[in-house]
Short mmCIF file of C-alpha atoms and ligand atoms in Angstrom, two decimals:
data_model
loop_
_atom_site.label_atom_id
_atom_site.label_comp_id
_atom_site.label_asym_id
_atom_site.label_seq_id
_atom_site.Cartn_x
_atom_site.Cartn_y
_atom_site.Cartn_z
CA UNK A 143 -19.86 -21.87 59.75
CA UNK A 144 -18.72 -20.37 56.62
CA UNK A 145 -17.12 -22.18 53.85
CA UNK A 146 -15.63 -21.20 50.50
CA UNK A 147 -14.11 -22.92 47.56
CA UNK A 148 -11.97 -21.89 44.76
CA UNK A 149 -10.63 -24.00 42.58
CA UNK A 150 -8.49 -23.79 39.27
CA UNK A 151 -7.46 -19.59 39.29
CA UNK A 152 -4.23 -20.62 37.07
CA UNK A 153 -2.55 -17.53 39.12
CA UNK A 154 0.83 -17.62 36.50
CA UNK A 155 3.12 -15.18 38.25
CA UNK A 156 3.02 -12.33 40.43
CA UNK A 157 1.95 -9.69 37.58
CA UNK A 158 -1.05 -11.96 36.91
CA UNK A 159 -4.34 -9.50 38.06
CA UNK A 160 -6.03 -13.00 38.98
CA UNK A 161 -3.46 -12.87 41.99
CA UNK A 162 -5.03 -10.03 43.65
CA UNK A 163 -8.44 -10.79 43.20
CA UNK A 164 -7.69 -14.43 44.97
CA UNK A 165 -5.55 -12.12 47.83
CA UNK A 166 -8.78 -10.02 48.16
CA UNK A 167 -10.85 -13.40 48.72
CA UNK A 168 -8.42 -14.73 51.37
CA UNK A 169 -8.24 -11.07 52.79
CA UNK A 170 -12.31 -10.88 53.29
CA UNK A 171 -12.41 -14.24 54.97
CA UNK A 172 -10.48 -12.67 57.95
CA UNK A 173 -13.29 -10.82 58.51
CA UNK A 174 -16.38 -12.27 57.23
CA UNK A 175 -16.68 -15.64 59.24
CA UNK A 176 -15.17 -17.71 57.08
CA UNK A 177 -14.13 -20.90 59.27
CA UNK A 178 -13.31 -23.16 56.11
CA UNK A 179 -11.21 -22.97 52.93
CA UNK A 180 -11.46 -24.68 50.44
CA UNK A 181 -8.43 -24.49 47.66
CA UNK A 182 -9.92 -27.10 45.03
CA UNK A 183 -6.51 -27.22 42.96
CA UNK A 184 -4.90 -25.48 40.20
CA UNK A 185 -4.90 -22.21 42.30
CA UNK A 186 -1.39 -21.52 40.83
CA UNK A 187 -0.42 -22.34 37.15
CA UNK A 188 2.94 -23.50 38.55
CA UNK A 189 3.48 -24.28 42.51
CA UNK A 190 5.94 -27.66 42.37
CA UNK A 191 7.47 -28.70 45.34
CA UNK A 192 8.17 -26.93 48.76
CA UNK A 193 10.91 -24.80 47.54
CA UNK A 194 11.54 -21.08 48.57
CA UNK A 195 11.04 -20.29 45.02
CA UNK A 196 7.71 -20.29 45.46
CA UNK A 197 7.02 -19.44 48.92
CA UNK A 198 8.96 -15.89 47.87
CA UNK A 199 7.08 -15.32 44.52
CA UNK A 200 3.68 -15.25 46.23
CA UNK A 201 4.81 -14.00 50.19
CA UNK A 202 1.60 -12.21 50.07
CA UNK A 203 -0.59 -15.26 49.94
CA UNK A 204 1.75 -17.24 52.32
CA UNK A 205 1.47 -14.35 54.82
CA UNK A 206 -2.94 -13.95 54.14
CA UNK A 207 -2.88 -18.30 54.57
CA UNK A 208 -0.83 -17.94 57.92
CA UNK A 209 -3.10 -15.22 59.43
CA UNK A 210 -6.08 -17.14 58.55
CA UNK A 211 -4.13 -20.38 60.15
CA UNK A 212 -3.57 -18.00 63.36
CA UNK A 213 -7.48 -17.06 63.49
CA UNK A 214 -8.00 -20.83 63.13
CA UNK A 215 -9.50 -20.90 60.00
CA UNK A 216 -9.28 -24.51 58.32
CA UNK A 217 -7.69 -24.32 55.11
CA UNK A 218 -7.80 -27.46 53.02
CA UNK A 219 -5.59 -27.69 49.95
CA UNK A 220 -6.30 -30.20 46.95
CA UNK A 221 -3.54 -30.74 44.84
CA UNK A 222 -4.13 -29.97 40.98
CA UNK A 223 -2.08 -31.05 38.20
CA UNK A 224 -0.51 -27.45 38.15
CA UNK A 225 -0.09 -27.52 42.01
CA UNK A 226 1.87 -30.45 42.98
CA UNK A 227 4.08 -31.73 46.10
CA UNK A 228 3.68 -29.38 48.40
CA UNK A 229 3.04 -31.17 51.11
CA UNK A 230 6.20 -30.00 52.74
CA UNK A 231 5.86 -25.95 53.06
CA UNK A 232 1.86 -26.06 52.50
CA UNK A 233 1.23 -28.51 55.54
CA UNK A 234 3.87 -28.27 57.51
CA UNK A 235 5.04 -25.17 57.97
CA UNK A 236 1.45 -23.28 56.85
CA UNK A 237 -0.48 -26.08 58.89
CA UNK A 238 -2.67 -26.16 56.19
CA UNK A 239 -4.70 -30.07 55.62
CA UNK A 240 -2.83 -31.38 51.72
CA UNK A 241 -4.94 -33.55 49.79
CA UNK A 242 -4.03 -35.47 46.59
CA UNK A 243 -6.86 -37.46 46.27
CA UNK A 244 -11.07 -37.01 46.93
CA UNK A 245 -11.38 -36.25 50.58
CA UNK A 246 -15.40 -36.71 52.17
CA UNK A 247 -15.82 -33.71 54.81
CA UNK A 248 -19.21 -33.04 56.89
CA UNK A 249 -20.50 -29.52 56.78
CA UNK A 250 -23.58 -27.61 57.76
CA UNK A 251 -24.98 -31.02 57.95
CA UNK A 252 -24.03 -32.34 54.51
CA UNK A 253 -21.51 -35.23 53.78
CA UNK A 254 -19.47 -33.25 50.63
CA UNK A 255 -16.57 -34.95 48.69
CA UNK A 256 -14.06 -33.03 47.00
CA UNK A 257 -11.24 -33.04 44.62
CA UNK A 258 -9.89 -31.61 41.92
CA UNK A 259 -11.02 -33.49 39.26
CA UNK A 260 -8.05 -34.87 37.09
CA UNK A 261 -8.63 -38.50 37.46
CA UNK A 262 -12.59 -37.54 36.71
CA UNK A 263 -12.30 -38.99 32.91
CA UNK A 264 -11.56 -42.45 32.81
CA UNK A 265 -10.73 -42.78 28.87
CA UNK A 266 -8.03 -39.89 29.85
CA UNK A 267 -5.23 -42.91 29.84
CA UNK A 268 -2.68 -40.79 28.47
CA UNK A 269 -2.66 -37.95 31.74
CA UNK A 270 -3.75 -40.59 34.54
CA UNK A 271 -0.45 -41.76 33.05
CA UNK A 272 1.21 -38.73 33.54
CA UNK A 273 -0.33 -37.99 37.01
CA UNK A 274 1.30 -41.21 37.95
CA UNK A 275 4.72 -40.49 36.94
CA UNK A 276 4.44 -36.73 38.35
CA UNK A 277 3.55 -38.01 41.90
CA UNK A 278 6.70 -40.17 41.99
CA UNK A 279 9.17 -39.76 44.75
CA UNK A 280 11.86 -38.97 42.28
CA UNK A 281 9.86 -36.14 40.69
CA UNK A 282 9.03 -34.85 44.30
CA UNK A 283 12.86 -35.04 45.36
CA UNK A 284 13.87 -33.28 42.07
CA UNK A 285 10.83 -30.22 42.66
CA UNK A 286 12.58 -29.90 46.25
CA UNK A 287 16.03 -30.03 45.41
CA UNK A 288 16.72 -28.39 41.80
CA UNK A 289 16.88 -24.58 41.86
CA UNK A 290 14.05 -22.55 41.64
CA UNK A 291 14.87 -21.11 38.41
CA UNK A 292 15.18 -24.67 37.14
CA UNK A 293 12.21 -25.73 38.58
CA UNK A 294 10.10 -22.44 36.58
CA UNK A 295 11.78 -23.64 33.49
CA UNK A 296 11.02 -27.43 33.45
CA UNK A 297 7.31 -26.81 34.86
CA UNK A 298 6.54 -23.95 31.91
CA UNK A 299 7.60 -26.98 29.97
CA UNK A 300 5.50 -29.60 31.67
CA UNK A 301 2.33 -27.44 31.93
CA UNK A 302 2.36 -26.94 28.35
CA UNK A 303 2.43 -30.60 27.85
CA UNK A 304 0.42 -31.66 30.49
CA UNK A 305 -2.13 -28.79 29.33
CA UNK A 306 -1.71 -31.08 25.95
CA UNK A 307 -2.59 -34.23 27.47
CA UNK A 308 -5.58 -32.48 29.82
CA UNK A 309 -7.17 -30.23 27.09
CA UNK A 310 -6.46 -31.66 23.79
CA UNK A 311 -9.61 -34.97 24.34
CA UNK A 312 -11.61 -32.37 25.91
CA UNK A 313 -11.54 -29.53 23.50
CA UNK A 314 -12.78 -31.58 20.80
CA UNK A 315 -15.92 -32.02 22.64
CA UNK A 316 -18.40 -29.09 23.54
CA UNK A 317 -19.30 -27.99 26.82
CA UNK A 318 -22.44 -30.11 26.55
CA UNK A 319 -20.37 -33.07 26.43
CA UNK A 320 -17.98 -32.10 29.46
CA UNK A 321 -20.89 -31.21 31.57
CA UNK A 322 -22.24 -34.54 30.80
CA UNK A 323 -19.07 -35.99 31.84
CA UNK A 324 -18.81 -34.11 35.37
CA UNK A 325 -22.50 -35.66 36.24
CA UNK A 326 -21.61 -39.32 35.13
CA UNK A 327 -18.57 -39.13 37.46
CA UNK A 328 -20.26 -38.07 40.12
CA UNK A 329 -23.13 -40.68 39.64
CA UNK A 330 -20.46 -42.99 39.24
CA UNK A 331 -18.40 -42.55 42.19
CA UNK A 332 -21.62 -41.82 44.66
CA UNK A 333 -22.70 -45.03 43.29
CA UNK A 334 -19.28 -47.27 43.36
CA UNK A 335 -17.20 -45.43 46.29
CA UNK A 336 -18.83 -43.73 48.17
CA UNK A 337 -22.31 -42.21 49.50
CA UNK A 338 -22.78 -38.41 49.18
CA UNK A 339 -24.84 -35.33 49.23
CA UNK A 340 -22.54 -32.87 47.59
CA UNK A 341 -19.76 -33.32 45.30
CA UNK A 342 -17.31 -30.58 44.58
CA UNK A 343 -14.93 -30.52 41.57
CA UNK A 344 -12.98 -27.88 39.68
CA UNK A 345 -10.11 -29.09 36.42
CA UNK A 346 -12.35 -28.96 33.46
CA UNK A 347 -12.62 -25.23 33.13
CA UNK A 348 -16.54 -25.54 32.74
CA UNK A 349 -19.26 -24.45 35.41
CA UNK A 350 -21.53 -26.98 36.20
CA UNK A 351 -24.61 -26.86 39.00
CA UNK A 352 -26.52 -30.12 38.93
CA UNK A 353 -29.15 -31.66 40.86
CA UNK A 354 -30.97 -35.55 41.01
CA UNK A 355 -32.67 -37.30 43.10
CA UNK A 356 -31.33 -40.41 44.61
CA UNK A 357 -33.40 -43.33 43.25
CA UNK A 358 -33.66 -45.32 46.38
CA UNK A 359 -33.47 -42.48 49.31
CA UNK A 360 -35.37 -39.70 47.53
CA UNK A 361 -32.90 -37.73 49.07
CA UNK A 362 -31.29 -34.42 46.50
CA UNK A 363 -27.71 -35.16 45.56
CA UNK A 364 -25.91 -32.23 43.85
CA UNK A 365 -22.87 -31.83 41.61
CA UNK A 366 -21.06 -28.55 41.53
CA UNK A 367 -17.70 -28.00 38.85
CA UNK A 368 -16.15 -24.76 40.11
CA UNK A 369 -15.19 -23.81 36.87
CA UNK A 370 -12.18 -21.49 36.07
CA UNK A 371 -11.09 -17.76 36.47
CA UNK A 372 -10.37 -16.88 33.04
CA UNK A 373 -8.23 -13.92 32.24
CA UNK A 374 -9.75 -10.49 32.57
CA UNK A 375 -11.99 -9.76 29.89
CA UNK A 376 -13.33 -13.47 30.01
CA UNK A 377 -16.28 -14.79 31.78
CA UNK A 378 -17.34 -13.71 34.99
CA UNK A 379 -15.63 -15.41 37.94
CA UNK A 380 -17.37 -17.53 41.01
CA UNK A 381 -16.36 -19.07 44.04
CA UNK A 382 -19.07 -21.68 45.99
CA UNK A 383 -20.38 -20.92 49.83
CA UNK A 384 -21.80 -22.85 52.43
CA UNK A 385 -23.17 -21.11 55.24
CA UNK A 386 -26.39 -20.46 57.17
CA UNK A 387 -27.71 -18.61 54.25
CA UNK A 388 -27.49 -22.06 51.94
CA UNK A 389 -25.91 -23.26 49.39
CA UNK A 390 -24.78 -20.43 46.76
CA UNK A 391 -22.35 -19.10 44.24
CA UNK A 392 -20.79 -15.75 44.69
CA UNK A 393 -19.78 -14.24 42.11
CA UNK A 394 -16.23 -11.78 42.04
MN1 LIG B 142 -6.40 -29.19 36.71
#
């Protein structure tokens, strides 16, 4: 059992160098035992809707998800708020498992949730508002039915915006603050959801690694934020393994 996540690459075209280096990742887990993916969101800056668009601008990661799919890999795929409806060509065709909300899997003998994070700051009224009107079935028949083109054009538009709504309350706080924010949700949900022993998040662009101890069990919970892959130049970049080796980050 090997698994990997990634979450929030913000691949924005196929010049973008961040492209290759996620190709590369999906390329060594043909080979290196890799029996679970995990795609935590936000792996494109723009993927809306199943349209051939898409599918076309990144054939390369298409073809890498399909031989994976063919070696029986298990590639799980958590929408973002830049990767949205794609149900259609990502699970259907790809046979790839779509998510849009936290999912609770159990690995290597640990109960883990996951998701991407959006709905992760509860004072965020202004994007949960958003989310709510982007998951509409009018927004997902418009994504499948408007020309690709079209489609690049609107969603340049509405990442912009929605990067308004997602980054403007948090960029007035430091990363002290977001951090603190990650570990309350995950406090919060383990408390009011559901029980856990591993919580994985990406979204908030900051890297987080945190460990308590569960008041009544004793037992170690831990909260990992996947952080982002900023543009070259930027900080260095990490994905998260599972495997018999532990618990680890692995760093690009
Ligand atoms: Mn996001």
């Amino acid at each position: 059992m090997r698994a990997k996540f990634v979450s929030d690459i913000h691949i924005n075209g196929p010049e973008d160098p961040r492209l290759e280096k996620f190709e590369s990742v999906l390329r060594s887990s043909l080979t290196d035992g890799t029996s679970h993916l995990f795609l935590v969101g936000d792996i494109f800056d723009l993927w809306v809707g199943s349209h051939s668009f898409f599918r076309e601008r990144y054939l390369a990661v298409v073809e890498l998800i399909q031989q994976l799919r063919r070696q029986n890999v298990e590639v799980n795929y958590f929408e973002g708020n830049h990767d949205l409806h794609i149900q259609k060509l990502w699970s259907i065709e790809l046979k790839c498992r779509v998510f849009t909300e936290p999912s609770y899997f159990d690995l290597g003998g640990l109960r883990i949730r996951v998701e991407h994070g959006d709905q992760m700051n509860p004072e965020d009224t202004g994007y949960l508002f958003l989310r709510g009107i982007l998951r509409t079935g009018f927004v997902k028949w418009l994504a499948d039915t408007l020309p690709g083109s079209v489609i690049q054009s609107i969603g340049d538009k509405m990442s912009r915006s929605s990067r308004k709504w997602t980054s403007s309350p948090l960029k007035a706080r430091d990363e002290a603050a977001i951090k603190n924010m990650i570990r309350n949700h995950a406090r919060r949900v383990r408390k009011n959801e559901a029980p856990f022993d591993l919580l994985i998040s990406g979204h908030v662009h900051v890297r987080d690694d945190f460990s308590w101890q569960d008041e009544l069990s004793g037992t170690d919970v831990r909260s990992v934020n996947l952080g982002w892959w900023a543009p070259s130049g930027g900080a260095p970049i990490f994905i998260f393994c599972i495997d018999a080796e532990g618990r680890r980050w692995i760093e690009l």
